[in-house]
Short mmCIF file of C-alpha atoms and ligand atoms in Angstrom, two decimals:
data_model
loop_
_atom_site.label_atom_id
_atom_site.label_comp_id
_atom_site.label_asym_id
_atom_site.label_seq_id
_atom_site.Cartn_x
_atom_site.Cartn_y
_atom_site.Cartn_z
CA MET A 1 19.33 -24.56 -5.44
CA ILE A 2 22.05 -21.26 -5.10
CA PRO A 3 22.40 -20.31 -0.81
CA THR A 4 21.61 -17.19 -0.22
CA GLN A 5 24.77 -15.82 1.11
CA GLN A 6 26.74 -17.19 -2.35
CA ILE A 7 24.59 -13.90 -4.00
CA PRO A 8 26.66 -11.01 -4.15
CA ASN A 9 24.80 -7.66 -2.39
CA PRO A 10 21.25 -9.32 -1.59
CA THR A 11 19.54 -5.33 -1.55
CA MET A 12 18.17 -3.20 -3.51
CA PRO A 13 19.29 -1.04 -5.99
CA THR A 14 19.42 3.17 -5.14
CA CYS A 15 17.62 4.70 -7.89
CA LYS A 16 16.67 8.65 -8.16
CA THR A 17 12.93 9.22 -8.16
CA PRO A 18 11.93 11.05 -10.63
CA ARG A 19 9.53 14.37 -10.01
CA LEU A 20 6.59 12.72 -11.83
CA LEU A 21 3.97 14.05 -9.97
CA GLU A 22 4.80 17.42 -9.55
CA GLY A 23 1.81 19.73 -7.97
CA GLN A 24 -0.44 15.87 -7.34
CA LYS A 25 -2.18 15.63 -3.63
CA ALA A 26 -1.88 12.29 -2.05
CA LEU A 27 -3.23 11.08 0.96
CA VAL A 28 -1.68 7.82 2.20
CA THR A 29 -2.80 5.94 5.24
CA GLY A 30 -1.16 3.62 8.23
CA ALA A 31 1.90 6.39 6.16
CA ASN A 32 3.70 6.26 9.49
CA SER A 33 5.29 2.71 9.84
CA GLY A 34 6.71 0.16 6.98
CA ILE A 35 5.21 0.41 3.40
CA GLY A 36 3.43 3.46 3.71
CA ARG A 37 6.26 5.20 5.17
CA ALA A 38 7.93 4.27 2.22
CA ALA A 39 5.68 5.41 -0.35
CA ALA A 40 4.96 8.91 1.48
CA LEU A 41 7.85 9.77 0.77
CA SER A 42 8.48 8.18 -2.77
CA LEU A 43 5.90 10.20 -3.62
CA ALA A 44 7.02 13.32 -1.71
CA GLU A 45 10.80 12.49 -3.64
CA ALA A 46 8.29 12.66 -7.15
CA GLY A 47 6.66 15.90 -5.69
CA ALA A 48 3.29 15.08 -4.35
CA ASP A 49 2.55 16.66 -1.42
CA VAL A 50 1.12 14.12 0.70
CA VAL A 51 -1.68 13.99 3.90
CA VAL A 52 0.15 11.41 6.26
CA ASN A 53 -2.56 9.44 8.17
CA TYR A 54 -2.01 7.41 11.26
CA ILE A 55 -3.54 5.97 13.50
CA GLY A 56 -1.10 5.47 17.01
CA GLY A 57 2.64 6.05 16.80
CA GLU A 58 2.28 10.36 16.41
CA GLU A 59 5.81 10.79 17.14
CA ALA A 60 6.86 8.85 13.82
CA ALA A 61 3.78 10.58 12.06
CA ALA A 62 5.58 14.43 12.63
CA ASP A 63 8.88 12.62 11.65
CA VAL A 64 7.11 11.29 8.44
CA VAL A 65 6.33 14.61 8.10
CA LYS A 66 9.12 16.86 8.33
CA GLU A 67 10.91 14.25 6.06
CA ILE A 68 8.30 14.51 2.81
CA GLU A 69 9.56 18.67 4.22
CA SER A 70 12.68 17.60 3.19
CA ARG A 71 12.56 16.67 -0.13
CA GLY A 72 10.34 19.99 -0.58
CA SER A 73 6.94 18.79 -0.81
CA ARG A 74 4.27 19.68 1.96
CA GLY A 75 3.32 17.38 4.78
CA ILE A 76 0.60 17.02 7.33
CA ALA A 77 0.17 14.30 9.89
CA TYR A 78 -3.31 13.70 10.45
CA ARG A 79 -4.73 11.31 13.07
CA ALA A 80 -7.88 8.71 11.80
CA ASP A 81 -9.38 5.24 12.39
CA ILE A 82 -9.63 3.93 9.22
CA SER A 83 -12.71 1.71 10.08
CA ASP A 84 -14.70 4.78 11.38
CA GLU A 85 -16.70 7.38 8.11
CA GLN A 86 -17.35 10.10 10.06
CA GLN A 87 -13.53 10.02 11.37
CA VAL A 88 -13.12 9.40 7.28
CA GLN A 89 -14.98 11.62 6.21
CA ALA A 90 -13.78 14.72 8.33
CA MET A 91 -9.71 13.40 7.29
CA PHE A 92 -10.67 13.90 3.54
CA ALA A 93 -12.73 17.75 4.31
CA GLU A 94 -9.65 18.48 5.84
CA MET A 95 -7.22 17.76 3.13
CA CYS A 96 -9.37 19.07 0.46
CA ARG A 97 -9.46 22.87 2.87
CA GLU A 98 -5.64 22.85 3.46
CA PHE A 99 -4.44 20.99 -0.19
CA GLY A 100 -7.76 22.07 -2.36
CA THR A 101 -7.97 18.20 -4.14
CA VAL A 102 -7.40 14.40 -3.92
CA ASP A 103 -5.78 13.37 -6.96
CA ILE A 104 -4.14 10.53 -5.67
CA LEU A 105 -5.55 7.41 -2.65
CA VAL A 106 -2.93 5.11 -1.56
CA ASN A 107 -4.83 2.78 0.66
CA ASN A 108 -2.21 1.24 2.72
CA ALA A 109 -3.15 0.64 6.11
CA GLY A 110 -3.95 -2.91 7.01
CA ILE A 111 -2.82 -4.86 10.45
CA GLN A 112 -2.25 -8.71 10.81
CA LYS A 113 -4.20 -10.62 13.76
CA ASP A 114 -2.85 -14.14 13.61
CA SER A 115 -4.47 -17.10 14.80
CA PRO A 116 -5.02 -20.78 14.16
CA PHE A 117 -8.02 -20.79 12.63
CA ASP A 118 -10.12 -22.77 15.38
CA GLN A 119 -9.30 -20.17 18.33
CA MET A 120 -8.78 -17.27 15.82
CA THR A 121 -11.87 -15.32 18.07
CA LEU A 122 -14.73 -12.51 16.28
CA GLU A 123 -12.63 -9.73 17.67
CA GLN A 124 -9.85 -11.24 15.86
CA TRP A 125 -11.37 -11.51 12.49
CA ASN A 126 -13.90 -8.50 12.77
CA ALA A 127 -10.15 -6.05 13.65
CA VAL A 128 -8.83 -7.32 10.56
CA LEU A 129 -11.68 -6.84 8.56
CA ASN A 130 -12.73 -3.23 9.75
CA VAL A 131 -9.00 -2.71 8.80
CA ASN A 132 -8.05 -3.46 5.84
CA LEU A 133 -11.51 -4.03 4.06
CA THR A 134 -14.14 -1.86 5.40
CA GLY A 135 -10.74 0.72 5.62
CA GLN A 136 -10.62 0.60 2.00
CA PHE A 137 -14.12 0.96 0.90
CA LEU A 138 -14.37 4.04 3.44
CA CYS A 139 -11.06 5.97 1.70
CA ALA A 140 -11.97 4.63 -2.11
CA ARG A 141 -15.28 5.92 -1.85
CA GLU A 142 -14.19 9.66 -0.49
CA ALA A 143 -11.90 9.53 -2.56
CA VAL A 144 -13.83 8.63 -5.47
CA ARG A 145 -16.51 11.41 -5.04
CA GLU A 146 -14.04 14.17 -5.05
CA PHE A 147 -12.08 12.36 -8.70
CA LYS A 148 -15.69 12.78 -9.77
CA ARG A 149 -16.46 16.13 -8.75
CA ARG A 150 -13.18 17.99 -10.10
CA GLY A 151 -13.06 16.02 -12.75
CA VAL A 152 -10.03 15.79 -15.35
CA VAL A 153 -7.35 19.07 -14.77
CA PRO A 154 -5.24 18.06 -17.88
CA GLU A 155 -2.18 20.54 -16.59
CA VAL A 156 -1.81 17.80 -12.95
CA SER A 157 -2.44 13.93 -14.97
CA CYS A 158 -4.50 12.83 -17.95
CA SER A 159 -6.91 11.36 -15.25
CA ALA A 160 -9.72 12.49 -12.87
CA GLY A 161 -7.67 10.58 -9.87
CA LYS A 162 -6.06 7.62 -9.34
CA ILE A 163 -5.65 5.47 -5.96
CA ILE A 164 -3.81 2.13 -5.10
CA SER A 165 -5.02 -0.51 -2.99
CA MET A 166 -2.03 -2.55 -1.15
CA SER A 167 -2.91 -5.43 -1.08
CA SER A 168 -0.29 -9.01 -0.79
CA VAL A 169 0.23 -12.23 -2.48
CA HIS A 170 -2.23 -13.11 -0.19
CA ASP A 171 -4.51 -12.40 -2.49
CA SER A 172 -4.35 -15.28 -4.07
CA ILE A 173 -1.27 -17.25 -1.90
CA PRO A 174 -3.83 -18.67 0.81
CA TRP A 175 -2.22 -18.73 4.13
CA ALA A 176 -2.37 -20.90 7.24
CA GLY A 177 -3.21 -19.13 10.85
CA HIS A 178 -4.06 -16.09 9.05
CA VAL A 179 -7.37 -16.78 7.55
CA ASN A 180 -8.40 -13.15 8.71
CA TYR A 181 -5.77 -11.46 6.73
CA ALA A 182 -5.81 -13.64 4.05
CA THR A 183 -9.44 -13.55 3.35
CA SER A 184 -9.06 -9.88 3.56
CA LYS A 185 -6.60 -9.30 0.72
CA GLY A 186 -8.92 -11.75 -1.75
CA GLY A 187 -11.64 -9.73 -0.47
CA ILE A 188 -9.71 -6.18 -1.85
CA MET A 189 -8.98 -7.88 -5.15
CA LEU A 190 -12.35 -7.79 -6.19
CA MET A 191 -13.65 -5.02 -4.08
CA TYR A 192 -11.05 -2.53 -5.87
CA LYS A 193 -11.39 -4.26 -9.22
CA SER A 194 -15.35 -4.00 -9.22
CA ILE A 195 -14.12 0.19 -7.96
CA ALA A 196 -12.00 0.30 -11.73
CA GLN A 197 -14.71 -1.31 -13.15
CA GLU A 198 -17.47 1.48 -12.77
CA MET A 199 -15.03 4.35 -12.09
CA ALA A 200 -13.17 4.15 -15.59
CA PRO A 201 -15.08 5.94 -17.32
CA TYR A 202 -14.66 8.78 -15.27
CA ARG A 203 -10.71 8.51 -15.51
CA ILE A 204 -10.54 7.45 -12.65
CA ARG A 205 -7.27 4.41 -12.36
CA VAL A 206 -7.99 1.86 -10.08
CA ASN A 207 -4.86 -0.37 -9.77
CA ALA A 208 -3.56 -2.68 -6.83
CA ILE A 209 0.35 -3.43 -5.43
CA ALA A 210 0.44 -7.15 -3.86
CA PRO A 211 4.27 -6.78 -2.28
CA GLY A 212 5.38 -10.11 -1.28
CA ALA A 213 7.55 -9.92 2.34
CA VAL A 214 8.95 -6.55 2.99
CA ARG A 215 10.91 -5.41 5.66
CA THR A 216 8.13 -3.75 7.79
CA PRO A 217 6.79 -4.24 12.08
CA ILE A 218 4.44 -6.40 10.49
CA ASN A 219 6.48 -9.63 9.94
CA THR A 220 9.43 -8.97 12.41
CA GLU A 221 9.48 -12.83 13.15
CA ALA A 222 10.13 -13.63 10.11
CA TRP A 223 13.47 -11.57 9.00
CA GLU A 224 15.20 -11.25 11.65
CA THR A 225 17.23 -13.60 13.06
CA PRO A 226 19.76 -14.72 10.63
CA ALA A 227 17.78 -18.55 10.69
CA ALA A 228 14.57 -17.18 9.68
CA TYR A 229 15.78 -15.10 7.27
CA GLU A 230 17.90 -17.79 5.57
CA GLU A 231 13.76 -19.94 5.55
CA LEU A 232 11.95 -17.02 4.25
CA MET A 233 14.67 -16.73 1.23
CA GLN A 234 13.38 -20.59 -0.10
CA LEU A 235 10.06 -18.56 -0.83
CA ILE A 236 11.81 -16.01 -2.71
CA PRO A 237 13.76 -17.21 -5.77
CA TYR A 238 14.99 -13.41 -6.33
CA LYS A 239 17.21 -14.23 -3.09
CA ARG A 240 16.28 -10.84 -0.76
CA ILE A 241 13.87 -9.44 1.32
CA GLY A 242 11.74 -6.44 0.02
CA GLU A 243 12.55 -2.88 1.05
CA PRO A 244 9.75 -0.87 1.83
CA ARG A 245 10.95 1.61 -0.73
CA ASP A 246 10.66 -1.40 -2.93
CA ILE A 247 6.92 -0.78 -2.68
CA GLY A 248 7.28 3.05 -2.31
CA GLN A 249 8.77 3.51 -6.18
CA ALA A 250 5.82 0.84 -7.87
CA VAL A 251 3.61 3.79 -6.30
CA VAL A 252 5.15 6.51 -8.23
CA TRP A 253 4.92 4.80 -11.30
CA LEU A 254 1.14 3.39 -10.81
CA ALA A 255 0.24 6.63 -9.67
CA SER A 256 1.77 8.83 -12.51
CA ASP A 257 0.94 8.69 -16.07
CA GLN A 258 3.52 6.77 -16.88
CA SER A 259 1.19 3.80 -16.36
CA ASP A 260 -1.68 5.15 -17.51
CA TYR A 261 -2.79 2.70 -19.13
CA LEU A 262 -2.93 0.45 -16.20
CA VAL A 263 -6.92 -0.15 -15.41
CA GLY A 264 -7.80 -2.83 -12.56
CA THR A 265 -4.78 -4.16 -12.42
CA THR A 266 -2.27 -6.19 -9.54
CA LEU A 267 1.13 -5.65 -9.89
CA TYR A 268 3.36 -8.73 -7.46
CA VAL A 269 6.23 -6.56 -6.46
CA ASP A 270 7.44 -9.77 -4.82
CA GLY A 271 10.32 -11.27 -5.90
CA GLY A 272 9.09 -13.89 -7.33
CA MET A 273 7.01 -15.68 -4.49
CA MET A 274 3.96 -16.03 -6.64
CA LEU A 275 6.33 -18.42 -8.72
CA TYR A 276 5.34 -21.43 -7.11
CA PRO A 277 9.15 -21.60 -5.77
CA GLY A 278 8.85 -24.69 -4.55
CA PHE A 279 8.76 -26.31 -8.74
CA ALA A 280 11.95 -24.95 -9.13
CA THR A 281 13.90 -28.36 -7.95
CA GLY A 282 10.44 -30.55 -7.08
CA GLY A 283 6.94 -31.30 -9.03
C1 BGC B 301 1.87 -9.94 5.36
C2 BGC B 301 3.64 -9.99 5.94
C3 BGC B 301 4.38 -11.15 5.34
C4 BGC B 301 4.26 -11.91 3.77
C5 BGC B 301 4.57 -12.58 2.95
C6 BGC B 301 2.15 -9.67 4.03
O1 BGC B 301 0.99 -9.63 3.06
O2 BGC B 301 1.17 -8.96 6.21
O3 BGC B 301 3.41 -10.63 6.99
O4 BGC B 301 5.50 -11.53 5.61
O5 BGC B 301 3.12 -10.97 3.03
O6 BGC B 301 3.87 -13.92 2.72
#
């Protein structure tokens, strides 16, 4: 195994986002930080107007809106708890009033409440399932209602709407100490695939992105010290941590007509984390 420090420039390339989503309207949940923020900015760079959903961190949400506007798109910050049915419905109603419709939903918001399994409280279990799974259900349902009402507008997109479900490598990799989180991501997989199957005849595309380790506030302890970073690299064949923008770019492509024939598929954006790196030398 090559030591990480011998690999030149272990950072992501910077490339310009093509304006693949000109005129489309997107909603990103949990868009005031981490992967959601990057998704919102990449969508704006690609020409979409974006609703920035958040629950805490109003200032950070306002900052994302400013960044969206500096990219020539419209942005609206909207506070809503995505696990609350009424708040979700009010958010979609407001979006339709302000932007006219919804073309893209990035079902991103997610939390971790980690604990050894036998010490996990029902609150920790429910909190994670409520946001990560029920939240995605509630938002996907409202988006689908709007997609079906409007149908395909060929000048905008070949499909009536796109949902991108933010999953994780832990939809497949079991994760000790994170049973609630891994369960929510496993659940997301069959939820979004079943929605994809049911909605494909309406030209609604539902797909997922499963990030590996990405440099965001959710997993700071996995990368903030050199020792932690070095240990993390044992799990990543590509030998760099993911940057939020790696996921933002994948979101744009999945939301665009360039991926029109992708229906019910998970894109693992993980630097090879799913490749059982332990077997590179063992087995
Ligand atoms: C988790 C991160 C973790 C990554 C890889 C993500 O889904 O939110 O905390 O670093 O998976 O294990």
